[in-house]
Tab-separated table of C-alpha atoms in Angstrom:
chain	number	residue	atom	x	y	z
E	1	ALA	CA	16.503	16.984	-9.432
E	2	GLN	CA	13.218	15.935	-8.053
E	3	LYS	CA	11.345	18.937	-6.560
E	4	ILE	CA	8.651	16.837	-4.700
E	5	THR	CA	9.799	13.524	-3.203
E	6	GLN	CA	7.258	11.044	-1.869
E	7	THR	CA	9.102	8.184	-0.450
E	8	GLN	CA	6.369	5.768	0.162
E	9	PRO	CA	5.150	4.146	-2.890
E	10	GLY	CA	2.406	2.167	-0.993
E	11	MET	CA	1.133	2.170	2.540
E	12	PHE	CA	-1.340	0.209	4.562
E	13	VAL	CA	-3.528	1.432	7.548
E	14	GLN	CA	-6.028	-0.444	9.532
E	15	GLU	CA	-9.471	1.143	9.359
E	16	LYS	CA	-9.903	3.801	12.266
E	17	GLU	CA	-6.241	4.271	12.714
E	18	ALA	CA	-4.180	7.279	11.771
E	19	VAL	CA	-1.706	7.362	8.868
E	20	THR	CA	0.964	9.667	7.898
E	21	LEU	CA	2.047	10.095	4.339
E	22	ASP	CA	5.469	11.700	3.554
E	23	CYS	CA	6.448	14.450	1.255
E	24	THR	CA	9.287	16.591	0.980
E	25	TYR	CA	10.112	19.362	-1.313
E	26	ASP	CA	13.128	21.546	-2.967
E	27	THR	CA	12.744	25.075	-3.785
E	28	SER	CA	14.685	28.283	-3.532
E	29	ASP	CA	11.585	30.454	-3.648
E	30	GLN	CA	10.616	32.332	-0.404
E	31	SER	CA	6.798	32.128	-1.344
E	32	TYR	CA	5.415	28.898	-2.366
E	33	GLY	CA	2.362	26.708	-1.776
E	34	LEU	CA	2.088	23.066	-0.742
E	35	PHE	CA	-0.992	20.890	-1.574
E	36	TRP	CA	-2.354	17.364	-1.348
E	37	TYR	CA	-4.606	15.851	-3.896
E	38	LYS	CA	-6.569	12.433	-3.567
E	39	GLN	CA	-6.937	10.466	-6.733
E	40	PRO	CA	-9.417	7.432	-6.210
E	41	SER	CA	-9.517	4.726	-8.782
E	42	SER	CA	-12.130	6.562	-10.746
E	43	GLY	CA	-9.221	8.925	-11.746
E	44	GLU	CA	-10.452	12.267	-10.559
E	45	MET	CA	-8.054	14.619	-8.557
E	46	ILE	CA	-9.594	15.735	-5.332
E	47	PHE	CA	-7.997	18.700	-3.391
E	48	LEU	CA	-7.670	17.896	0.172
E	49	ILE	CA	-5.470	20.489	2.114
E	50	TYR	CA	-3.340	23.467	1.428
E	51	GLN	CA	-0.388	25.068	3.362
E	52	GLY	CA	1.237	28.382	2.438
E	53	SER	CA	4.864	28.792	3.172
E	54	TYR	CA	4.089	31.678	5.407
E	55	ASP	CA	1.267	30.022	7.081
E	56	GLU	CA	2.664	29.517	10.914
E	57	GLN	CA	-0.113	26.975	11.888
E	58	ASN	CA	-0.113	23.724	10.521
E	59	ALA	CA	-3.251	23.357	8.209
E	60	THR	CA	-6.083	21.080	9.048
E	61	GLU	CA	-9.204	20.346	7.039
E	62	GLY	CA	-11.508	17.699	8.813
E	63	ARG	CA	-9.799	14.362	9.165
E	64	TYR	CA	-6.804	15.829	7.239
E	65	SER	CA	-3.981	17.521	8.795
E	66	LEU	CA	-0.505	18.879	7.648
E	67	ASN	CA	2.770	18.357	9.683
E	68	PHE	CA	4.558	21.226	7.939
E	69	GLN	CA	8.170	21.454	8.987
E	70	LYS	CA	9.565	24.260	6.876
E	71	ALA	CA	13.259	24.137	7.896
E	72	ARG	CA	13.155	20.340	6.983
E	73	LYS	CA	11.235	21.094	3.870
E	74	SER	CA	8.725	18.516	4.586
E	75	THR	CA	4.719	18.560	4.492
E	76	ASN	CA	3.413	15.376	5.606
E	77	LEU	CA	-0.206	14.558	5.509
E	78	VAL	CA	-1.834	13.005	8.517
E	79	ILE	CA	-5.228	11.219	7.842
E	80	SER	CA	-6.952	10.590	11.237
E	81	ALA	CA	-9.513	7.645	11.746
E	82	SER	CA	-8.962	6.127	8.373
E	83	GLN	CA	-12.071	5.088	6.391
E	84	LEU	CA	-12.293	2.439	3.558
E	85	GLY	CA	-13.192	5.346	1.330
E	86	ASP	CA	-9.583	6.747	1.853
E	87	SER	CA	-8.037	4.101	-0.239
E	88	ALA	CA	-6.607	6.045	-3.031
E	89	MET	CA	-3.433	7.335	-4.586
E	90	TYR	CA	-2.275	10.464	-2.861
E	91	PHE	CA	-0.236	13.321	-4.441
E	92	CYS	CA	1.934	16.085	-2.839
E	93	ALA	CA	2.347	19.017	-5.021
E	94	MET	CA	4.186	22.356	-4.880
E	95	ARG	CA	3.061	25.611	-6.582
E	96	GLU	CA	5.977	27.509	-8.082
E	97	GLY	CA	6.622	29.951	-10.829
E	98	ARG	CA	5.032	32.851	-12.363
E	99	GLY	CA	2.569	30.768	-14.025
E	100	ASN	CA	1.521	29.046	-10.555
E	101	LYS	CA	1.942	25.650	-12.033
E	102	LEU	CA	1.775	22.726	-9.664
E	103	VAL	CA	4.883	20.340	-9.544
E	104	PHE	CA	3.496	16.847	-8.472
E	105	GLY	CA	5.296	13.914	-6.458
E	106	ALA	CA	5.086	10.330	-7.735
E	107	GLY	CA	2.151	9.615	-5.406
E	108	THR	CA	1.718	7.172	-2.595
E	109	ILE	CA	-1.092	4.489	-2.841
E	110	LEU	CA	-2.751	4.265	0.453
E	111	ARG	CA	-5.011	0.843	1.049
E	112	VAL	CA	-7.181	0.774	4.278
E	113	LYS	CA	-7.821	-2.589	5.626
E	114	SER	CA	-10.923	-3.519	7.469
G	1	GLU	CA	-20.777	23.369	-5.169
G	2	PRO	CA	-19.117	24.694	-8.154
G	3	GLU	CA	-16.919	22.324	-10.180
G	4	VAL	CA	-14.740	22.226	-13.102
G	5	THR	CA	-16.315	20.163	-15.799
G	6	GLN	CA	-14.520	18.361	-19.087
G	7	THR	CA	-15.911	16.930	-21.968
G	8	PRO	CA	-15.522	14.546	-23.486
G	9	SER	CA	-14.650	11.829	-20.734
G	10	HIS	CA	-13.160	9.675	-23.292
G	11	GLN	CA	-11.643	10.306	-26.738
G	12	VAL	CA	-10.360	7.881	-29.086
G	13	THR	CA	-8.394	9.386	-32.226
G	14	GLN	CA	-6.018	8.053	-35.016
G	15	MET	CA	-2.493	9.161	-35.057
G	16	GLY	CA	-2.052	12.374	-36.717
G	17	GLN	CA	-5.799	13.561	-36.275
G	18	GLU	CA	-6.515	16.733	-34.341
G	19	VAL	CA	-8.507	16.609	-31.082
G	20	ILE	CA	-9.964	19.502	-29.073
G	21	LEU	CA	-10.500	18.778	-25.357
G	22	ARG	CA	-12.952	21.089	-23.654
G	23	CYS	CA	-13.470	22.475	-20.228
G	24	VAL	CA	-15.551	24.724	-18.315
G	25	PRO	CA	-13.660	26.408	-15.361
G	26	ILE	CA	-15.492	27.483	-12.263
G	27	SER	CA	-17.122	30.793	-13.057
G	28	ASN	CA	-15.344	33.158	-11.008
G	29	HIS	CA	-12.001	31.587	-11.504
G	30	LEU	CA	-9.276	33.794	-13.429
G	31	TYR	CA	-6.358	31.093	-13.895
G	32	PHE	CA	-6.776	28.131	-16.027
G	33	TYR	CA	-4.389	25.165	-16.508
G	34	TRP	CA	-3.847	21.975	-18.327
G	35	TYR	CA	-2.107	18.894	-17.045
G	36	ARG	CA	-1.486	15.391	-18.283
G	37	GLN	CA	-1.164	11.993	-16.644
G	38	ILE	CA	0.389	9.244	-18.468
G	39	LEU	CA	-1.104	5.893	-17.209
G	40	GLY	CA	0.621	5.017	-14.005
G	41	GLN	CA	2.839	8.172	-14.005
G	42	LYS	CA	2.837	11.397	-12.172
G	43	VAL	CA	0.712	14.465	-13.043
G	44	GLU	CA	2.676	16.846	-15.399
G	45	PHE	CA	2.063	20.596	-15.902
G	46	LEU	CA	1.330	21.540	-19.389
G	47	VAL	CA	0.306	25.109	-19.526
G	48	SER	CA	-1.226	27.862	-17.517
G	49	PHE	CA	-3.585	30.759	-18.783
G	50	TYR	CA	-4.259	34.196	-17.345
G	51	ASN	CA	-6.109	37.064	-18.835
G	52	ASN	CA	-6.350	35.612	-22.026
G	53	GLU	CA	-2.784	34.708	-22.693
G	54	ILE	CA	-0.435	31.974	-21.660
G	55	SER	CA	1.449	32.706	-18.539
G	56	GLU	CA	3.809	29.565	-18.335
G	57	LYS	CA	4.190	26.626	-20.481
G	58	SER	CA	6.275	23.486	-20.136
G	59	GLU	CA	8.633	21.727	-22.569
G	60	ILE	CA	5.910	19.270	-23.344
G	61	PHE	CA	3.757	21.822	-24.745
G	62	ASP	CA	5.313	22.337	-28.065
G	63	ASP	CA	3.855	23.644	-31.285
G	64	GLN	CA	1.231	20.913	-31.731
G	65	PHE	CA	-0.509	22.234	-28.595
G	66	SER	CA	-2.537	25.275	-28.148
G	67	VAL	CA	-5.101	26.759	-25.930
G	68	GLU	CA	-7.893	28.959	-26.455
G	69	ARG	CA	-10.736	30.551	-24.387
G	70	PRO	CA	-13.145	31.151	-27.063
G	71	ASP	CA	-15.856	32.626	-24.971
G	72	GLY	CA	-16.588	33.307	-21.246
G	73	SER	CA	-16.798	29.965	-20.127
G	74	ASN	CA	-14.988	27.456	-22.256
G	75	PHE	CA	-11.286	26.766	-22.090
G	76	THR	CA	-9.813	24.421	-24.823
G	77	LEU	CA	-6.691	22.381	-25.380
G	78	LYS	CA	-6.062	21.473	-29.057
G	79	ILE	CA	-3.519	18.864	-30.063
G	80	ARG	CA	-2.788	19.446	-33.893
G	81	SER	CA	-1.423	16.207	-34.945
G	82	THR	CA	-1.877	13.442	-32.422
G	83	LYS	CA	1.135	11.026	-31.617
G	84	LEU	CA	0.894	7.613	-29.938
G	85	GLU	CA	2.688	9.171	-26.915
G	86	ASP	CA	0.038	11.842	-26.398
G	87	SER	CA	-2.132	8.971	-24.953
G	88	ALA	CA	-3.124	10.103	-21.364
G	89	MET	CA	-5.643	11.385	-18.990
G	90	TYR	CA	-5.719	15.408	-19.669
G	91	PHE	CA	-7.067	17.345	-16.610
G	92	CYS	CA	-8.220	20.855	-16.725
G	93	ALA	CA	-7.901	23.000	-13.597
G	94	SER	CA	-8.921	26.464	-12.524
G	95	SER	CA	-8.169	28.604	-9.528
G	96	GLU	CA	-9.155	32.098	-7.981
G	97	MET	CA	-6.071	32.530	-6.012
G	98	ASP	CA	-4.156	29.652	-4.527
G	99	THR	CA	-6.012	26.214	-4.683
G	100	GLN	CA	-6.499	24.654	-8.089
G	101	TYR	CA	-9.560	22.676	-8.577
G	102	PHE	CA	-9.440	19.830	-11.056
G	103	GLY	CA	-11.853	18.567	-13.691
G	104	PRO	CA	-12.652	14.862	-13.825
G	105	GLY	CA	-10.165	14.526	-16.746
G	106	THR	CA	-10.474	13.413	-20.530
G	107	ARG	CA	-8.840	10.108	-21.260
G	108	LEU	CA	-7.338	10.278	-24.658
G	109	THR	CA	-6.164	7.199	-26.596
G	110	VAL	CA	-4.263	7.734	-29.727
G	111	LEU	CA	-4.360	4.595	-31.856
């Protein structure tokens, strides 16, 4: 069974607009962490934002924010004021297990149009 | 800003050869990881390492793989006898607590 589901293979957004990338997760753990990473065409994995399962406030980091809905097991990434440099693959991931491994979703390719 | 570094950036090898991928984690981090990403696919966990021992490994991490922290700074992944299907981008990551920071990756091509 998929533990991290990203249902949008690709998204387009107009420059300066906001965009929401969806992510749902499945876990029976009470304590877990949720992450978003950006992978530009150059290939590196860039950490964007983190949400702990016990955090009551939605995480924010500059233009990135999370819409964390624990009961629905979703952690959607909102990018405000999109820029051309935001064009990349975006991965949602969940930390689980005693080894703190990250389980990744399949990713969403975001294209920002000028 | 501290970052994870990896060498080489690209490694080409013949099937059956041994390769060692090297990583220098962020200096005050205690947890180390290897992941791989086959071209066009999702990132997959290989192994996590803490306190000089493996804390968790995936099904992918079979007997042909090993990890080592030979000194206070390096963290290596060895693939003993490479197969064609080992061709992938290999990422090293490290963390102090929750957030894992990734290196730029080593692209391994097995011919």
